[in-house]
Amino acid sequence: MRAALQAAGVRLADQAHIDHVARGVYRVGDGSRLLACKLFDGPQAGDRARTERAAYGALAEGGAPVPRLVAVDEANATIIREWMAGPTLAQTLRGEAPRPAWEQVSAAWDALLTALDAWTEAMDPARIERARTLRQAELAAVAEAVIASGLLQKEAPAWEAAVEEIRRLAAAIGSASVRTVPLDLNPGNVVLGAGGITFVDLEAFGLDFPDWSLCKATMLPHDPTSGRPGQALVAGEVNAPHPCDDSRLLASALLLALADAAGLWRAEPSHPAGLALVRQLIDRTSIVPHLAATLV
């Protein structure tokens, strides 16, 4: 880390200027500057560092809301970027800071994807179509796993209709075109600063459906240990205009909430709080009229 900081022109008298803030990420004070120093580890550390370095440079040129890159130390798989002050979206979803308006986040997301579209346009169209087919298959698999999870009451009169509704959620999401998106984005990597919203820690990119990806970046899972329900930014708007009730965005949020409630991506046992977000989203949409009656 000190070698990378030297490459960035930072001179440290002692370690008091360095704060560990997350795995591999340090906040460094350099007089009037605050910098983020990120150390990559593991067998692909160098590749991940090069990807993130290239991403910051290319995206900044395209006007995307990303931090300014200060220095790169390839020998030590370390990058230095400007520190983005402000709460993360994860903190706001947990109630530790005021939530942003949905429109703020979606506008920043659109700016990021617009900058990434040049990468998609440079790809072989056949590769893009293969990726779309694979992503559609993944969505269908998520829907079938939710159906088979025991989350729904099979004896309910609405069972068969609810099953088809869940499948239609996956089909609606997959009816869009795939675009290049950050694959590792989550609410902890969305910073709400005084100058606007910034996306950080961009290590990996791929082709996926933009609404599905945006919902993953703006949702927190429920916590079976504490009983904390899941949170979704799109479900938290009370007075602001909402996306139309048949949109791919709400379909994405609802299918993700169903997968979370069904415990598809966790080892912990399910908890009744897992359905709280599902019920909240169902109240927002008319595209699943039979689903609520079948929830366990």
JSON list of N, CA and C in Angstrom, two decimals, residues 151 156 266:
[
{"chain": "A", "resi": 151, "resn": "LEU", "atom": "N", "xyz": [-42.35, -21.80, -0.82]},
{"chain": "A", "resi": 151, "resn": "LEU", "atom": "CA", "xyz": [-42.81, -20.46, -0.44]},
{"chain": "A", "resi": 151, "resn": "LEU", "atom": "C", "xyz": [-44.30, -20.29, -0.71]},
{"chain": "A", "resi": 156, "resn": "ALA", "atom": "N", "xyz": [-53.60, -23.94, -2.30]},
{"chain": "A", "resi": 156, "resn": "ALA", "atom": "CA", "xyz": [-54.43, -22.75, -2.45]},
{"chain": "A", "resi": 156, "resn": "ALA", "atom": "C", "xyz": [-55.13, -22.76, -3.80]},
{"chain": "A", "resi": 266, "resn": "ARG", "atom": "N", "xyz": [-28.88, -18.17, 0.34]},
{"chain": "A", "resi": 266, "resn": "ARG", "atom": "CA", "xyz": [-28.38, -18.09, 1.71]},
{"chain": "A", "resi": 266, "resn": "ARG", "atom": "C", "xyz": [-28.44, -19.47, 2.36]}
]
